[in-house]
């Protein structure tokens, strides 16, 4: 049982490049979310999903897209990376109470 | 939408002392309040949670209290140990949906 798996763990992008952060869970959880973590700002919600085919914006959605075609997968897309998107990104899943986090992706945009 | 404020941002205590972290929330419809611990370089992990129909919950050295009227909740750690050193996050979630909103975090340092 892998839980929540994020890939990659580390990534360096140039400004303007695009990329997709992958997130997969094997716990059959309905709810999945993406957060970014910046020093002194806690975990800020980017996008979330309450089930396959349903997504909604969180606190800081600009510059990010998501889709939820299956229960297991919830990828986060950066269409045109900016230095302000340098952060640690966490994916989480839950069935209603405890949220389980992936190991995080440290993204640097130069 | 929901807004969660957390204080203090940093907290240093001597080993064996107690530590208290406080959070306030804005949305009276929130009904679930978890606390997460994040060790350096690791992912956040749930340590304790409380629902709005309960005023206090304990688990060994940690406890959480909730005051719905004042819309604040607190984490209490007794007999602190060096391994309690970490970042602690409070969070709140509304009754409908599953949008979990976090506080900014508290860096707890336990000095031995």
PDB file of C-alpha atoms in Angstrom:
ATOM      1  CA  UNK A   1       0.000   0.000   0.000  1.00  0.00           C
ATOM      2  CA  UNK A   2       1.888   3.068  -1.284  1.00  0.00           C
ATOM      3  CA  UNK A   3      -0.537   5.757  -0.008  1.00  0.00           C
ATOM      4  CA  UNK A   4      -0.029   9.061  -1.839  1.00  0.00           C
ATOM      5  CA  UNK A   5       2.807   9.137  -4.362  1.00  0.00           C
ATOM      6  CA  UNK A   6       4.156  12.330  -5.904  1.00  0.00           C
ATOM      7  CA  UNK A   7       6.640  12.645  -8.732  1.00  0.00           C
ATOM      8  CA  UNK A   8       9.127  14.141  -9.219  1.00  0.00           C
ATOM      9  CA  UNK A   9      10.711  14.899  -5.822  1.00  0.00           C
ATOM     10  CA  UNK A  10      12.846  17.714  -7.200  1.00  0.00           C
ATOM     11  CA  UNK A  11      12.551  19.825 -10.341  1.00  0.00           C
ATOM     12  CA  UNK A  12      14.263  22.896 -11.753  1.00  0.00           C
ATOM     13  CA  UNK A  13      12.450  24.802 -14.499  1.00  0.00           C
ATOM     14  CA  UNK A  14      13.293  27.819 -16.559  1.00  0.00           C
ATOM     15  CA  UNK A  15      10.837  30.704 -16.626  1.00  0.00           C
ATOM     16  CA  UNK A  16       8.160  30.027 -19.219  1.00  0.00           C
ATOM     17  CA  UNK A  17       8.566  26.270 -19.290  1.00  0.00           C
ATOM     18  CA  UNK A  18       5.633  23.991 -18.581  1.00  0.00           C
ATOM     19  CA  UNK A  19       5.466  20.825 -16.557  1.00  0.00           C
ATOM     20  CA  UNK A  20       3.112  18.469 -14.775  1.00  0.00           C
ATOM     21  CA  UNK A  21       3.447  17.334 -11.175  1.00  0.00           C
ATOM     22  CA  UNK A  22       2.033  13.879 -10.784  1.00  0.00           C
ATOM     23  CA  UNK A  23      -0.011  12.646  -7.824  1.00  0.00           C
ATOM     24  CA  UNK A  24      -1.501   9.195  -7.391  1.00  0.00           C
ATOM     25  CA  UNK A  25      -3.229   7.516  -4.460  1.00  0.00           C
ATOM     26  CA  UNK A  26      -4.205   3.892  -3.997  1.00  0.00           C
ATOM     27  CA  UNK A  27      -6.590   4.296  -1.045  1.00  0.00           C
ATOM     28  CA  UNK A  28      -9.746   4.895  -3.123  1.00  0.00           C
ATOM     29  CA  UNK A  29     -10.098   8.347  -1.575  1.00  0.00           C
ATOM     30  CA  UNK A  30     -12.699  10.689  -3.023  1.00  0.00           C
ATOM     31  CA  UNK A  31     -10.987  13.919  -2.087  1.00  0.00           C
ATOM     32  CA  UNK A  32      -7.658  15.105  -3.446  1.00  0.00           C
ATOM     33  CA  UNK A  33      -5.935  18.459  -3.083  1.00  0.00           C
ATOM     34  CA  UNK A  34      -2.816  20.345  -4.063  1.00  0.00           C
ATOM     35  CA  UNK A  35      -1.052  22.693  -1.647  1.00  0.00           C
ATOM     36  CA  UNK A  36       2.022  24.849  -1.904  1.00  0.00           C
ATOM     37  CA  UNK A  37       4.210  25.480   1.111  1.00  0.00           C
ATOM     38  CA  UNK A  38       6.223  28.668   1.429  1.00  0.00           C
ATOM     39  CA  UNK A  39       8.172  29.858   4.500  1.00  0.00           C
ATOM     40  CA  UNK A  40       5.916  31.647   6.974  1.00  0.00           C
ATOM     41  CA  UNK A  41       2.797  31.066   4.886  1.00  0.00           C
ATOM     42  CA  UNK A  42       1.818  27.562   5.818  1.00  0.00           C
ATOM     43  CA  UNK A  43       0.053  25.279   3.382  1.00  0.00           C
ATOM     44  CA  UNK A  44      -2.024  27.170   0.848  1.00  0.00           C
ATOM     45  CA  UNK A  45      -4.647  25.341  -1.175  1.00  0.00           C
ATOM     46  CA  UNK A  46      -4.192  25.565  -4.954  1.00  0.00           C
ATOM     47  CA  UNK A  47      -6.921  23.282  -6.345  1.00  0.00           C
ATOM     48  CA  UNK A  48      -8.988  20.452  -4.993  1.00  0.00           C
ATOM     49  CA  UNK A  49     -11.306  17.706  -6.208  1.00  0.00           C
ATOM     50  CA  UNK A  50     -14.237  15.967  -4.524  1.00  0.00           C
ATOM     51  CA  UNK A  51     -14.341  13.142  -7.074  1.00  0.00           C
ATOM     52  CA  UNK A  52     -13.505  12.079 -10.599  1.00  0.00           C
ATOM     53  CA  UNK A  53     -14.504  14.771 -13.073  1.00  0.00           C
ATOM     54  CA  UNK A  54     -14.963  17.457 -10.419  1.00  0.00           C
ATOM     55  CA  UNK A  55     -12.396  20.115  -9.577  1.00  0.00           C
ATOM     56  CA  UNK A  56     -12.503  23.528  -7.927  1.00  0.00           C
ATOM     57  CA  UNK A  57     -10.181  26.388  -7.110  1.00  0.00           C
ATOM     58  CA  UNK A  58      -8.538  26.923  -3.764  1.00  0.00           C
ATOM     59  CA  UNK A  59      -6.860  30.027  -2.316  1.00  0.00           C
ATOM     60  CA  UNK A  60      -4.064  30.444  -4.895  1.00  0.00           C
ATOM     61  CA  UNK A  61      -5.158  28.866  -8.223  1.00  0.00           C
ATOM     62  CA  UNK A  62      -3.623  31.333 -10.687  1.00  0.00           C
ATOM     63  CA  UNK A  63      -0.995  29.795 -12.951  1.00  0.00           C
ATOM     64  CA  UNK A  64      -2.077  26.213 -12.238  1.00  0.00           C
ATOM     65  CA  UNK A  65      -4.470  23.789 -13.895  1.00  0.00           C
ATOM     66  CA  UNK A  66      -5.765  20.434 -12.690  1.00  0.00           C
ATOM     67  CA  UNK A  67      -7.895  17.588 -13.952  1.00  0.00           C
ATOM     68  CA  UNK A  68      -9.348  14.480 -12.302  1.00  0.00           C
ATOM     69  CA  UNK A  69     -10.091  11.876 -14.943  1.00  0.00           C
ATOM     70  CA  UNK A  70      -9.743   8.959 -12.504  1.00  0.00           C
ATOM     71  CA  UNK A  71     -10.183   8.513  -8.759  1.00  0.00           C
ATOM     72  CA  UNK A  72      -6.496   7.649  -8.380  1.00  0.00           C
ATOM     73  CA  UNK A  73      -4.769  10.495 -10.224  1.00  0.00           C
ATOM     74  CA  UNK A  74      -4.754  14.258  -9.732  1.00  0.00           C
ATOM     75  CA  UNK A  75      -2.016  15.956 -11.792  1.00  0.00           C
ATOM     76  CA  UNK A  76      -1.084  19.630 -11.358  1.00  0.00           C
ATOM     77  CA  UNK A  77      -0.014  21.519 -14.465  1.00  0.00           C
ATOM     78  CA  UNK A  78       2.099  24.641 -14.640  1.00  0.00           C
ATOM     79  CA  UNK A  79       1.507  26.106 -18.088  1.00  0.00           C
ATOM     80  CA  UNK A  80       4.184  28.825 -18.021  1.00  0.00           C
ATOM     81  CA  UNK A  81       6.388  28.645 -14.942  1.00  0.00           C
ATOM     82  CA  UNK A  82       7.274  31.850 -13.084  1.00  0.00           C
ATOM     83  CA  UNK A  83       9.838  32.427 -10.298  1.00  0.00           C
ATOM     84  CA  UNK A  84       6.918  33.117  -7.926  1.00  0.00           C
ATOM     85  CA  UNK A  85       5.977  29.447  -8.307  1.00  0.00           C
ATOM     86  CA  UNK A  86       9.189  28.328  -6.627  1.00  0.00           C
ATOM     87  CA  UNK A  87       7.864  26.345  -3.691  1.00  0.00           C
ATOM     88  CA  UNK A  88       7.334  22.929  -2.167  1.00  0.00           C
ATOM     89  CA  UNK A  89       4.180  21.293  -3.490  1.00  0.00           C
ATOM     90  CA  UNK A  90       2.176  18.704  -1.593  1.00  0.00           C
ATOM     91  CA  UNK A  91      -0.621  16.530  -2.852  1.00  0.00           C
ATOM     92  CA  UNK A  92      -3.094  15.147  -0.310  1.00  0.00           C
ATOM     93  CA  UNK A  93      -6.004  12.748  -0.346  1.00  0.00           C
ATOM     94  CA  UNK A  94      -8.726  11.871   2.133  1.00  0.00           C
ATOM     95  CA  UNK A  95     -12.078  10.177   2.501  1.00  0.00           C
ATOM     96  CA  UNK A  96     -13.478  12.881   4.720  1.00  0.00           C
ATOM     97  CA  UNK A  97     -11.333  13.248   7.801  1.00  0.00           C
ATOM     98  CA  UNK A  98      -7.599  12.601   7.936  1.00  0.00           C
ATOM     99  CA  UNK A  99      -5.695  13.956   4.945  1.00  0.00           C
ATOM    100  CA  UNK A 100      -2.719  11.883   3.809  1.00  0.00           C
ATOM    101  CA  UNK A 101       0.096  13.803   2.160  1.00  0.00           C
ATOM    102  CA  UNK A 102       2.555  12.820  -0.500  1.00  0.00           C
ATOM    103  CA  UNK A 103       6.286  13.300   0.102  1.00  0.00           C
ATOM    104  CA  UNK A 104       6.319  16.660  -1.667  1.00  0.00           C
ATOM    105  CA  UNK A 105       7.914  18.127  -4.795  1.00  0.00           C
ATOM    106  CA  UNK A 106      10.511  20.865  -4.407  1.00  0.00           C
ATOM    107  CA  UNK A 107      10.194  23.076  -7.486  1.00  0.00           C
ATOM    108  CA  UNK A 108      12.640  25.837  -8.371  1.00  0.00           C
ATOM    109  CA  UNK A 109      11.904  28.227 -11.240  1.00  0.00           C
ATOM    110  CA  UNK A 110      14.918  30.174 -12.461  1.00  0.00           C
TER     111      UNK A 110
ATOM    112  CA  UNK B   1     -14.117  31.768   2.617  1.00  0.00           C
ATOM    113  CA  UNK B   2     -12.476  30.250   5.651  1.00  0.00           C
ATOM    114  CA  UNK B   3      -9.477  32.002   7.197  1.00  0.00           C
ATOM    115  CA  UNK B   4      -7.346  30.357   9.879  1.00  0.00           C
ATOM    116  CA  UNK B   5      -4.910  32.355  11.983  1.00  0.00           C
ATOM    117  CA  UNK B   6      -2.274  30.629  14.091  1.00  0.00           C
ATOM    118  CA  UNK B   7      -0.100  31.933  16.925  1.00  0.00           C
ATOM    119  CA  UNK B   8       2.693  32.040  17.824  1.00  0.00           C
ATOM    120  CA  UNK B   9       4.800  31.644  14.694  1.00  0.00           C
ATOM    121  CA  UNK B  10       7.715  30.330  16.763  1.00  0.00           C
ATOM    122  CA  UNK B  11       7.805  28.832  20.229  1.00  0.00           C
ATOM    123  CA  UNK B  12      10.803  27.750  22.274  1.00  0.00           C
ATOM    124  CA  UNK B  13      10.367  25.720  25.455  1.00  0.00           C
ATOM    125  CA  UNK B  14      12.589  23.775  27.813  1.00  0.00           C
ATOM    126  CA  UNK B  15      12.336  20.019  27.756  1.00  0.00           C
ATOM    127  CA  UNK B  16       9.625  18.938  30.161  1.00  0.00           C
ATOM    128  CA  UNK B  17       7.662  22.187  29.917  1.00  0.00           C
ATOM    129  CA  UNK B  18       4.271  22.528  28.258  1.00  0.00           C
ATOM    130  CA  UNK B  19       3.617  24.139  24.888  1.00  0.00           C
ATOM    131  CA  UNK B  20       0.390  25.747  23.708  1.00  0.00           C
ATOM    132  CA  UNK B  21      -0.439  26.773  20.141  1.00  0.00           C
ATOM    133  CA  UNK B  22      -3.605  28.701  19.380  1.00  0.00           C
ATOM    134  CA  UNK B  23      -5.725  29.060  16.245  1.00  0.00           C
ATOM    135  CA  UNK B  24      -8.801  31.049  15.332  1.00  0.00           C
ATOM    136  CA  UNK B  25     -11.113  30.418  12.400  1.00  0.00           C
ATOM    137  CA  UNK B  26     -13.605  32.652  10.650  1.00  0.00           C
ATOM    138  CA  UNK B  27     -16.249  30.320   9.199  1.00  0.00           C
ATOM    139  CA  UNK B  28     -18.861  29.283  11.761  1.00  0.00           C
ATOM    140  CA  UNK B  29     -19.825  26.401   9.412  1.00  0.00           C
ATOM    141  CA  UNK B  30     -16.450  24.692   9.994  1.00  0.00           C
ATOM    142  CA  UNK B  31     -16.865  21.471  11.940  1.00  0.00           C
ATOM    143  CA  UNK B  32     -13.564  19.602  11.751  1.00  0.00           C
ATOM    144  CA  UNK B  33     -10.264  20.834  13.206  1.00  0.00           C
ATOM    145  CA  UNK B  34      -7.118  18.739  12.729  1.00  0.00           C
ATOM    146  CA  UNK B  35      -3.539  19.382  13.820  1.00  0.00           C
ATOM    147  CA  UNK B  36      -0.589  18.276  11.713  1.00  0.00           C
ATOM    148  CA  UNK B  37       3.073  17.889  12.626  1.00  0.00           C
ATOM    149  CA  UNK B  38       5.761  18.326  10.015  1.00  0.00           C
ATOM    150  CA  UNK B  39       9.320  17.323  10.783  1.00  0.00           C
ATOM    151  CA  UNK B  40      12.146  18.863   8.793  1.00  0.00           C
ATOM    152  CA  UNK B  41      12.093  17.674   5.194  1.00  0.00           C
ATOM    153  CA  UNK B  42       9.094  15.418   5.781  1.00  0.00           C
ATOM    154  CA  UNK B  43       5.434  15.491   4.873  1.00  0.00           C
ATOM    155  CA  UNK B  44       2.765  16.784   7.305  1.00  0.00           C
ATOM    156  CA  UNK B  45       1.156  14.053   9.396  1.00  0.00           C
ATOM    157  CA  UNK B  46      -2.007  14.153  11.480  1.00  0.00           C
ATOM    158  CA  UNK B  47      -1.400  14.051  15.235  1.00  0.00           C
ATOM    159  CA  UNK B  48      -4.855  14.814  16.627  1.00  0.00           C
ATOM    160  CA  UNK B  49      -8.199  16.162  15.472  1.00  0.00           C
ATOM    161  CA  UNK B  50     -11.466  17.336  16.980  1.00  0.00           C
ATOM    162  CA  UNK B  51     -15.000  17.746  15.699  1.00  0.00           C
ATOM    163  CA  UNK B  52     -17.304  20.593  16.555  1.00  0.00           C
ATOM    164  CA  UNK B  53     -19.523  18.478  18.807  1.00  0.00           C
ATOM    165  CA  UNK B  54     -16.630  17.878  21.220  1.00  0.00           C
ATOM    166  CA  UNK B  55     -14.933  20.418  23.491  1.00  0.00           C
ATOM    167  CA  UNK B  56     -11.723  18.584  24.285  1.00  0.00           C
ATOM    168  CA  UNK B  57      -9.792  15.531  23.144  1.00  0.00           C
ATOM    169  CA  UNK B  58      -6.644  13.970  24.588  1.00  0.00           C
ATOM    170  CA  UNK B  59      -4.109  11.486  23.305  1.00  0.00           C
ATOM    171  CA  UNK B  60      -1.291  10.804  25.759  1.00  0.00           C
ATOM    172  CA  UNK B  61       0.775  14.021  25.978  1.00  0.00           C
ATOM    173  CA  UNK B  62      -1.236  16.001  23.445  1.00  0.00           C
ATOM    174  CA  UNK B  63      -4.683  17.528  23.757  1.00  0.00           C
ATOM    175  CA  UNK B  64      -6.853  19.827  21.711  1.00  0.00           C
ATOM    176  CA  UNK B  65      -9.551  22.149  23.012  1.00  0.00           C
ATOM    177  CA  UNK B  66     -12.278  23.828  20.981  1.00  0.00           C
ATOM    178  CA  UNK B  67     -14.366  26.897  21.807  1.00  0.00           C
ATOM    179  CA  UNK B  68     -17.053  27.133  19.120  1.00  0.00           C
ATOM    180  CA  UNK B  69     -18.510  30.348  20.470  1.00  0.00           C
ATOM    181  CA  UNK B  70     -15.199  32.156  20.256  1.00  0.00           C
ATOM    182  CA  UNK B  71     -14.169  30.198  17.132  1.00  0.00           C
ATOM    183  CA  UNK B  72     -10.797  29.211  18.449  1.00  0.00           C
ATOM    184  CA  UNK B  73      -9.014  25.961  19.179  1.00  0.00           C
ATOM    185  CA  UNK B  74      -5.707  25.132  20.802  1.00  0.00           C
ATOM    186  CA  UNK B  75      -3.083  22.397  20.856  1.00  0.00           C
ATOM    187  CA  UNK B  76      -1.523  21.520  24.205  1.00  0.00           C
ATOM    188  CA  UNK B  77       1.635  19.431  24.482  1.00  0.00           C
ATOM    189  CA  UNK B  78       2.723  18.442  27.986  1.00  0.00           C
ATOM    190  CA  UNK B  79       6.119  17.156  29.145  1.00  0.00           C
ATOM    191  CA  UNK B  80       7.729  18.232  25.883  1.00  0.00           C
ATOM    192  CA  UNK B  81      10.597  16.207  24.485  1.00  0.00           C
ATOM    193  CA  UNK B  82      13.262  17.071  21.883  1.00  0.00           C
ATOM    194  CA  UNK B  83      11.459  14.894  19.342  1.00  0.00           C
ATOM    195  CA  UNK B  84       8.459  17.217  19.612  1.00  0.00           C
ATOM    196  CA  UNK B  85      10.517  19.851  17.775  1.00  0.00           C
ATOM    197  CA  UNK B  86       8.782  20.400  14.432  1.00  0.00           C
ATOM    198  CA  UNK B  87       6.372  22.680  12.610  1.00  0.00           C
ATOM    199  CA  UNK B  88       2.768  22.346  13.735  1.00  0.00           C
ATOM    200  CA  UNK B  89      -0.198  23.328  11.567  1.00  0.00           C
ATOM    201  CA  UNK B  90      -3.806  23.768  12.564  1.00  0.00           C
ATOM    202  CA  UNK B  91      -6.564  23.510   9.985  1.00  0.00           C
ATOM    203  CA  UNK B  92     -10.318  23.866   9.614  1.00  0.00           C
ATOM    204  CA  UNK B  93     -12.870  22.338   7.267  1.00  0.00           C
ATOM    205  CA  UNK B  94     -16.471  23.193   6.523  1.00  0.00           C
ATOM    206  CA  UNK B  95     -19.298  20.751   6.957  1.00  0.00           C
ATOM    207  CA  UNK B  96     -19.842  20.377   3.204  1.00  0.00           C
ATOM    208  CA  UNK B  97     -17.069  19.553   0.785  1.00  0.00           C
ATOM    209  CA  UNK B  98     -13.552  18.823   1.895  1.00  0.00           C
ATOM    210  CA  UNK B  99     -11.630  22.067   1.497  1.00  0.00           C
ATOM    211  CA  UNK B 100      -9.108  21.976   4.339  1.00  0.00           C
ATOM    212  CA  UNK B 101      -7.670  25.427   5.147  1.00  0.00           C
ATOM    213  CA  UNK B 102      -4.429  25.610   7.132  1.00  0.00           C
ATOM    214  CA  UNK B 103      -2.912  28.116   9.478  1.00  0.00           C
ATOM    215  CA  UNK B 104       0.549  29.531   8.771  1.00  0.00           C
ATOM    216  CA  UNK B 105       2.287  27.112  11.135  1.00  0.00           C
ATOM    217  CA  UNK B 106       4.221  27.252  14.401  1.00  0.00           C
ATOM    218  CA  UNK B 107       7.872  26.274  14.672  1.00  0.00           C
ATOM    219  CA  UNK B 108       8.278  24.523  18.020  1.00  0.00           C
ATOM    220  CA  UNK B 109      11.777  24.125  19.435  1.00  0.00           C
ATOM    221  CA  UNK B 110      12.258  22.006  22.533  1.00  0.00           C
ATOM    222  CA  UNK B 111      15.592  22.740  24.193  1.00  0.00           C
ATOM    223  CA  UNK B 112      17.255  19.973  26.175  1.00  0.00           C
TER     224      UNK B 112
END
